[in-house]
CSV table of C-alpha atoms and ligand atoms in Angstrom, one decimal:
chain,number,residue,atom,x,y,z
A,1,UNK,CA,-3.5,127.4,89.6
A,2,UNK,CA,-3.7,127.1,86.1
A,3,UNK,CA,-1.7,123.9,85.9
A,4,UNK,CA,-0.2,122.9,82.3
A,5,UNK,CA,-0.5,119.2,81.9
A,6,UNK,CA,0.3,116.9,79.4
A,7,UNK,CA,-0.7,113.4,79.0
A,8,UNK,CA,0.6,110.3,78.1
A,9,UNK,CA,-0.6,110.6,74.8
A,10,UNK,CA,0.0,114.0,73.9
A,11,UNK,CA,3.8,113.2,75.0
A,12,UNK,CA,4.0,110.8,72.6
A,13,UNK,CA,2.5,112.7,69.5
A,14,UNK,CA,4.6,115.7,70.2
A,15,UNK,CA,8.1,114.1,71.1
A,16,UNK,CA,8.9,112.5,67.7
A,17,UNK,CA,11.9,110.2,68.0
A,18,UNK,CA,14.0,112.1,65.6
A,19,UNK,CA,13.2,115.6,67.8
A,20,UNK,CA,14.0,113.6,70.8
A,21,UNK,CA,17.3,112.4,69.6
A,22,UNK,CA,18.4,116.0,68.9
A,23,UNK,CA,17.3,117.4,72.4
A,24,UNK,CA,19.3,114.4,74.2
A,25,UNK,CA,22.5,115.2,71.6
A,26,UNK,CA,22.1,118.5,73.0
A,27,UNK,CA,21.6,117.5,76.5
A,28,UNK,CA,25.0,115.9,76.6
A,29,UNK,CA,26.7,118.4,75.2
A,30,UNK,CA,25.5,120.6,78.2
A,31,UNK,CA,26.8,118.6,80.4
A,32,UNK,CA,30.0,118.6,78.6
A,33,UNK,CA,29.8,122.3,78.5
A,34,UNK,CA,28.6,122.2,82.5
A,35,UNK,CA,25.6,123.9,81.9
A,36,UNK,CA,23.5,120.9,83.3
A,37,UNK,CA,23.4,119.1,87.0
A,38,UNK,CA,21.7,116.0,87.6
A,39,UNK,CA,21.2,114.1,91.3
A,40,UNK,CA,21.8,110.4,91.2
A,41,UNK,CA,18.3,108.8,91.5
A,42,UNK,CA,16.9,108.4,95.3
A,43,UNK,CA,15.3,105.0,95.6
A,44,UNK,CA,12.6,103.9,97.8
A,45,UNK,CA,12.1,99.8,97.5
A,46,UNK,CA,8.4,99.0,97.8
A,47,UNK,CA,8.9,95.4,97.5
A,48,UNK,CA,11.5,93.2,95.7
A,49,UNK,CA,11.0,93.9,91.9
A,50,UNK,CA,9.2,97.2,92.8
A,51,UNK,CA,10.6,100.5,93.8
A,52,UNK,CA,9.7,104.5,93.4
A,53,UNK,CA,12.6,106.4,92.0
A,54,UNK,CA,12.9,110.5,92.5
A,55,UNK,CA,15.1,112.1,90.1
A,56,UNK,CA,15.8,115.8,90.4
A,57,UNK,CA,18.0,117.7,87.8
A,58,UNK,CA,18.6,121.6,87.0
A,59,UNK,CA,18.9,122.5,83.4
A,60,UNK,CA,20.2,126.0,83.6
A,61,UNK,CA,19.4,126.6,79.7
A,62,UNK,CA,16.0,125.9,79.8
A,63,UNK,CA,15.6,127.9,82.9
A,64,UNK,CA,14.1,124.8,84.4
A,65,UNK,CA,14.7,122.8,87.4
A,66,UNK,CA,12.5,120.1,88.6
A,67,UNK,CA,12.4,116.2,89.2
A,68,UNK,CA,10.9,112.8,87.6
A,69,UNK,CA,9.1,110.7,89.9
A,70,UNK,CA,8.6,107.1,89.0
A,71,UNK,CA,7.7,103.7,90.1
A,72,UNK,CA,9.2,100.8,88.3
A,73,UNK,CA,7.3,97.7,88.7
A,74,UNK,CA,9.1,95.0,86.9
A,75,UNK,CA,6.3,92.3,86.7
A,76,UNK,CA,3.9,94.8,85.3
A,77,UNK,CA,4.5,93.4,81.7
A,78,UNK,CA,2.7,89.9,83.0
A,79,UNK,CA,-0.4,92.5,83.5
A,80,UNK,CA,0.3,94.6,80.3
A,81,UNK,CA,1.1,97.0,82.2
A,82,UNK,CA,4.2,99.8,81.6
A,83,UNK,CA,7.5,98.9,83.9
A,84,UNK,CA,7.6,102.5,84.5
A,85,UNK,CA,4.7,105.0,85.4
A,86,UNK,CA,5.4,108.2,86.7
A,87,UNK,CA,5.2,112.5,86.2
A,88,UNK,CA,8.0,114.8,85.6
A,89,UNK,CA,7.3,118.3,87.4
A,90,UNK,CA,9.1,121.1,86.1
A,91,UNK,CA,9.6,124.6,87.9
A,92,UNK,CA,11.1,127.8,86.7
A,93,UNK,CA,14.7,128.5,88.0
A,94,UNK,CA,13.8,132.4,88.1
A,95,UNK,CA,10.9,132.5,90.6
A,96,UNK,CA,10.3,128.9,91.4
A,97,UNK,CA,6.9,129.0,89.3
A,98,UNK,CA,5.5,125.3,88.9
A,99,UNK,CA,5.6,125.4,84.9
A,100,UNK,CA,3.8,122.2,84.3
A,101,UNK,CA,4.2,118.3,84.2
A,102,UNK,CA,4.0,116.0,81.9
A,103,UNK,CA,3.5,112.1,81.8
A,104,UNK,CA,6.9,110.2,83.1
A,105,UNK,CA,5.6,107.0,81.3
A,106,UNK,CA,5.7,108.5,77.8
A,107,UNK,CA,9.1,110.6,78.3
A,108,UNK,CA,10.9,107.7,79.8
A,109,UNK,CA,10.1,105.4,77.5
A,110,UNK,CA,10.9,107.9,74.3
A,111,UNK,CA,14.1,109.4,75.8
A,112,UNK,CA,15.5,106.3,76.5
A,113,UNK,CA,15.6,104.9,73.0
A,114,UNK,CA,16.8,108.4,72.1
A,115,UNK,CA,19.8,108.5,74.1
A,116,UNK,CA,21.0,105.0,73.0
A,117,UNK,CA,20.4,106.5,69.5
A,118,UNK,CA,23.0,109.2,70.3
A,119,UNK,CA,25.4,106.6,71.7
A,120,UNK,CA,24.9,104.5,68.9
A,121,UNK,CA,25.9,107.1,66.4
A,122,UNK,CA,28.5,107.7,67.8
A,123,UNK,CA,30.1,104.4,68.7
A,124,UNK,CA,28.7,101.8,66.2
A,125,UNK,CA,30.5,101.0,63.0
A,126,UNK,CA,28.9,103.3,60.1
A,127,UNK,CA,28.0,99.8,58.3
A,128,UNK,CA,26.3,98.5,61.1
A,129,UNK,CA,23.0,96.9,59.6
A,130,UNK,CA,22.2,94.2,62.1
A,131,UNK,CA,20.2,94.6,65.2
A,132,UNK,CA,19.9,92.1,68.1
A,133,UNK,CA,17.0,93.0,71.0
A,134,UNK,CA,17.1,91.2,74.0
A,135,UNK,CA,13.7,92.0,75.5
A,136,UNK,CA,10.3,92.3,73.5
A,137,UNK,CA,9.1,95.0,75.6
A,138,UNK,CA,8.6,98.9,75.6
A,139,UNK,CA,12.3,99.7,75.4
A,140,UNK,CA,12.8,97.3,72.6
A,141,UNK,CA,9.9,98.6,70.7
A,142,UNK,CA,11.9,102.3,71.2
A,143,UNK,CA,15.3,101.3,70.5
A,144,UNK,CA,14.1,99.7,67.0
A,145,UNK,CA,12.4,103.0,66.5
A,146,UNK,CA,15.9,105.2,67.3
A,147,UNK,CA,18.6,103.2,65.8
A,148,UNK,CA,16.5,102.8,62.7
A,149,UNK,CA,17.0,106.9,62.6
A,150,UNK,CA,20.7,106.5,63.0
A,151,UNK,CA,21.5,103.4,61.3
A,152,UNK,CA,20.0,101.6,58.1
A,153,UNK,CA,18.7,98.1,59.5
A,154,UNK,CA,17.7,95.5,57.5
A,155,UNK,CA,17.5,92.5,59.9
A,156,UNK,CA,16.4,92.3,63.6
A,157,UNK,CA,17.3,89.3,65.9
A,158,UNK,CA,14.9,89.2,68.7
A,159,UNK,CA,15.4,87.1,71.9
A,160,UNK,CA,13.0,87.0,74.8
A,161,UNK,CA,12.3,84.6,77.4
A,162,UNK,CA,9.9,82.4,75.5
A,163,UNK,CA,10.3,82.0,71.7
A,164,UNK,CA,6.2,82.5,71.6
A,165,UNK,CA,7.3,86.3,72.5
A,166,UNK,CA,9.8,86.5,70.5
A,167,UNK,CA,7.9,85.9,67.6
A,168,UNK,CA,5.2,88.2,68.9
A,169,UNK,CA,7.1,91.0,69.0
A,170,UNK,CA,8.4,90.0,65.1
A,171,UNK,CA,4.9,89.5,64.3
A,172,UNK,CA,3.5,93.3,65.9
A,173,UNK,CA,6.7,94.9,63.9
A,174,UNK,CA,6.7,93.8,60.4
A,175,UNK,CA,4.2,95.6,59.0
A,176,UNK,CA,5.5,98.8,60.4
A,177,UNK,CA,9.1,97.9,59.2
A,178,UNK,CA,8.6,96.5,55.4
A,179,UNK,CA,12.6,97.2,54.6
A,180,UNK,CA,13.4,94.9,58.0
A,181,UNK,CA,13.5,90.7,58.5
A,182,UNK,CA,12.9,89.8,61.6
A,183,UNK,CA,14.1,86.8,62.9
A,184,UNK,CA,13.0,85.5,66.4
A,185,UNK,CA,15.5,83.5,68.3
A,186,UNK,CA,15.0,80.5,70.5
A,187,UNK,CA,18.7,81.3,71.9
A,188,UNK,CA,20.3,84.5,73.1
A,189,UNK,CA,23.7,83.2,71.4
A,190,UNK,CA,21.7,83.0,67.8
A,191,UNK,CA,20.9,86.7,68.5
A,192,UNK,CA,24.0,87.9,69.7
A,193,UNK,CA,26.2,86.2,67.4
A,194,UNK,CA,24.6,87.8,63.7
A,195,UNK,CA,24.3,91.5,65.4
A,196,UNK,CA,26.6,94.4,64.5
A,197,UNK,CA,24.1,96.4,67.3
A,198,UNK,CA,23.2,94.6,70.4
A,199,UNK,CA,20.4,96.3,72.9
A,200,UNK,CA,19.9,94.1,76.3
A,201,UNK,CA,16.4,95.9,77.5
A,202,UNK,CA,15.7,93.1,80.1
A,203,UNK,CA,14.9,93.4,83.7
A,204,UNK,CA,16.9,90.5,84.4
A,205,UNK,CA,19.2,90.3,87.6
A,206,UNK,CA,21.7,88.0,85.9
A,207,UNK,CA,23.6,88.0,82.3
A,208,UNK,CA,21.5,87.7,79.3
A,209,UNK,CA,24.7,88.3,76.9
A,210,UNK,CA,28.0,86.4,77.2
A,211,UNK,CA,31.0,87.8,75.9
A,212,UNK,CA,31.9,84.6,73.6
A,213,UNK,CA,28.8,85.5,71.6
A,214,UNK,CA,29.9,88.9,70.5
A,215,UNK,CA,31.7,89.4,67.2
A,216,UNK,CA,34.2,91.8,66.9
A,217,UNK,CA,33.2,95.4,65.5
A,218,UNK,CA,29.9,95.2,67.5
A,219,UNK,CA,28.2,97.8,69.7
A,220,UNK,CA,26.2,96.8,72.5
A,221,UNK,CA,23.6,99.3,74.5
A,222,UNK,CA,23.1,97.9,77.8
A,223,UNK,CA,20.4,99.5,79.4
A,224,UNK,CA,18.0,97.2,81.4
A,225,UNK,CA,19.8,96.8,84.5
A,226,UNK,CA,19.9,100.0,86.6
A,227,UNK,CA,21.3,98.7,90.1
A,228,UNK,CA,24.4,97.6,91.2
A,229,UNK,CA,23.1,94.2,92.5
A,230,UNK,CA,21.5,93.5,88.7
A,231,UNK,CA,23.4,93.0,85.5
A,232,UNK,CA,22.7,91.9,81.7
A,233,UNK,CA,26.1,91.2,80.4
A,234,UNK,CA,28.8,88.7,82.0
A,235,UNK,CA,32.0,89.7,83.2
A,236,UNK,CA,33.8,88.8,79.6
A,237,UNK,CA,31.4,91.3,77.8
A,238,UNK,CA,32.5,94.0,79.9
A,239,UNK,CA,36.2,93.1,80.1
A,240,UNK,CA,36.3,93.0,76.5
A,241,UNK,CA,34.9,96.1,75.7
A,242,UNK,CA,35.4,99.8,75.0
A,243,UNK,CA,32.9,100.8,77.8
A,244,UNK,CA,31.3,104.2,78.4
A,245,UNK,CA,28.3,105.6,80.1
A,246,UNK,CA,25.8,108.1,80.2
A,247,UNK,CA,27.3,109.3,84.0
A,248,UNK,CA,29.9,108.2,86.0
A,249,UNK,CA,28.6,109.1,89.1
A,250,UNK,CA,25.4,106.6,87.7
A,251,UNK,CA,27.6,104.3,86.7
A,252,UNK,CA,29.9,103.8,89.9
A,253,UNK,CA,26.7,103.8,91.9
A,254,UNK,CA,24.1,101.8,89.8
A,255,UNK,CA,25.8,99.5,87.1
A,256,UNK,CA,26.2,96.0,88.2
A,257,UNK,CA,27.4,95.2,84.6
A,258,UNK,CA,30.6,97.1,85.6
A,259,UNK,CA,30.3,96.8,89.5
A,260,UNK,CA,30.7,93.0,89.0
A,261,UNK,CA,33.9,92.6,87.2
A,262,UNK,CA,35.5,95.7,89.2
A,263,UNK,CA,34.6,93.3,92.6
A,264,UNK,CA,36.2,90.2,91.0
A,265,UNK,CA,39.2,92.1,90.0
A,266,UNK,CA,38.8,91.8,86.3
A,267,UNK,CA,39.4,95.5,85.5
A,268,UNK,CA,39.8,98.7,87.3
A,269,UNK,CA,37.9,101.6,87.7
A,270,UNK,CA,39.8,103.5,84.9
A,271,UNK,CA,38.0,100.5,82.5
A,272,UNK,CA,35.5,103.5,82.1
A,273,UNK,CA,36.7,105.4,79.4
A,274,UNK,CA,34.2,108.2,79.6
A,275,UNK,CA,30.5,109.6,79.6
A,276,UNK,CA,28.3,110.4,76.7
A,277,UNK,CA,29.4,113.9,77.0
A,278,UNK,CA,32.8,113.0,76.5
A,279,UNK,CA,31.8,111.3,73.0
A,280,UNK,CA,29.3,114.3,72.1
A,281,UNK,CA,32.0,117.1,72.9
A,282,UNK,CA,34.6,115.0,70.8
A,283,UNK,CA,36.8,115.0,74.1
A,284,UNK,CA,37.5,111.4,74.4
A,285,UNK,CA,37.8,108.8,71.3
A,286,UNK,CA,35.1,106.0,71.1
A,287,UNK,CA,35.5,103.4,68.6
A,288,UNK,CA,39.6,103.2,67.3
A,289,UNK,CA,38.9,100.6,64.7
A,290,UNK,CA,36.5,98.4,63.6
A,291,UNK,CA,37.5,95.3,65.5
A,292,UNK,CA,36.2,97.3,68.7
A,293,UNK,CA,33.7,96.0,70.7
A,294,UNK,CA,32.1,99.4,72.4
A,295,UNK,CA,29.7,99.3,75.4
A,296,UNK,CA,27.3,102.3,76.1
A,297,UNK,CA,25.8,101.6,79.5
A,298,UNK,CA,22.8,103.8,80.0
A,299,UNK,CA,21.7,103.8,84.0
A,300,UNK,CA,19.6,106.9,82.9
A,301,UNK,CA,19.3,110.9,84.0
A,302,UNK,CA,17.1,113.2,85.3
A,303,UNK,CA,18.6,115.8,83.2
A,304,UNK,CA,17.2,113.4,80.0
A,305,UNK,CA,13.7,113.8,81.5
A,306,UNK,CA,13.5,117.4,82.3
A,307,UNK,CA,15.2,118.3,78.9
A,308,UNK,CA,12.0,116.7,77.1
A,309,UNK,CA,9.7,118.0,79.9
A,310,UNK,CA,10.8,121.4,79.4
A,311,UNK,CA,10.9,121.1,75.4
A,312,UNK,CA,7.3,120.1,75.5
A,313,UNK,CA,5.9,122.9,77.9
A,314,UNK,CA,7.3,125.4,75.5
A,315,UNK,CA,5.6,123.9,72.7
B,1,LIG,N1,18.8,103.1,81.2
B,1,LIG,C1,17.2,103.3,81.4
B,1,LIG,O1,17.5,104.9,81.3
B,1,LIG,C2,16.2,102.5,81.5
B,1,LIG,C3,14.8,103.6,80.8
B,1,LIG,C4,13.9,102.5,81.1
B,1,LIG,C5,13.9,101.3,81.2
B,1,LIG,N2,14.8,100.9,81.8
B,1,LIG,C6,15.0,99.0,81.8
B,1,LIG,O2,15.1,98.4,80.7
B,1,LIG,C7,14.3,97.5,81.1
B,1,LIG,C8,13.1,97.2,80.0
B,1,LIG,O3,12.2,98.2,80.5
B,1,LIG,P1,10.8,97.8,79.5
B,1,LIG,O4,10.5,99.3,79.9
B,1,LIG,O5,11.0,97.6,78.2
B,1,LIG,O6,10.5,96.9,80.5
B,1,LIG,P2,8.9,95.9,80.1
B,1,LIG,O7,8.4,95.3,81.3
B,1,LIG,O8,7.9,96.6,78.8
B,1,LIG,O9,9.7,94.4,78.6
B,1,LIG,C9,10.4,93.6,79.8
B,1,LIG,C10,11.0,92.7,78.7
B,1,LIG,O10,11.7,91.8,79.5
B,1,LIG,C11,11.3,90.5,79.5
B,1,LIG,N3,12.2,89.8,80.8
B,1,LIG,C12,11.4,89.9,81.7
B,1,LIG,N4,12.3,89.1,82.7
B,1,LIG,C13,13.3,88.8,82.1
B,1,LIG,C14,14.7,88.1,82.6
B,1,LIG,N5,14.4,87.5,83.6
B,1,LIG,N6,15.2,87.7,81.9
B,1,LIG,C15,15.2,88.3,80.2
B,1,LIG,N7,14.3,89.2,79.7
B,1,LIG,C16,13.1,89.3,80.5
B,1,LIG,C17,10.4,90.4,78.8
B,1,LIG,O11,9.8,89.1,78.8
B,1,LIG,C18,9.8,91.6,78.5
B,1,LIG,O12,10.0,91.4,76.9
B,1,LIG,C19,14.0,97.6,82.4
B,1,LIG,O13,14.9,96.9,83.1
B,1,LIG,C20,13.9,98.8,83.0
B,1,LIG,O14,14.1,99.2,84.4
B,1,LIG,C21,16.1,101.5,81.8
């Protein structure tokens, strides 16, 4: 069999962020139209902090069915290895033929930032111009890249577990983004209180962002916690927000940010106002005024990966 394979370098070169943002907007419109199917990921724990995820999906408009197979090893950043490593395999819906395989590490990196950009464009204030990044790894880098595609950002506050890491992140990005002032922060509060947009992109099991730090009008992308036992937002943060997610099924199964305050009796399930598909299609109103705090909870969907891989394999 003559198998088409796209390496990490090829994916990163071809899947440019603005292209991926458009692809992700199309994916969520297709969700709204019922042209996609997505299964909640199946997780095989390897050891604490290490898992294998299997994520199947079907994209009828691309005649593609397939799955992402991915390891998530949260401590890999200490070894300078990606936390997510895997592949995305795409098959034809017509005859089941394997169309090809793409590096899943690169697709995960780019599409996650791109999905947050779609949500931010719909939920953040139009004049939002300051960004706080909680975490300084691959997703902090990708969110900086993607959010600067949808808002004119002039200051980025960075908080990592150590000030040295925050400073290293700032230093590594100053040259690439000359119009942005980078401010490493010793305390999470200092990052949050100055930001119009906050992205939490850490593997923390416990809250890194407190609701009392968040000013009115802020938009939050909560990206790092993808299991019911993990959370990056404290309960106040979720309770005070207009709360949206990528998929209701994933949110109810995998979002500690949402499920902890539900279990504490602070909110009911109807606190979840809608999915990104509802926002993209205009079925649900996102922000109602400049004072609202909005949250987009990203759990990560197979259809996002498959849409990227199907597009890359056609190119
Ligand atoms: N929702 C999605 O679709 C999606 C997709 C990809 C990654 N993620 C998640 O986003 C998170 C970040 O991914 P990444 O690829 O950037 O990882 P990474 O390993 O590249 O970076 C992780 C960053 O978090 C910091 N960190 C580590 N432990 C922490 C803690 N306890 N508290 C606060 N900060 C801590 C590290 O210092 C580092 O800056 C992970 O939890 C990952 O599983 C989610």
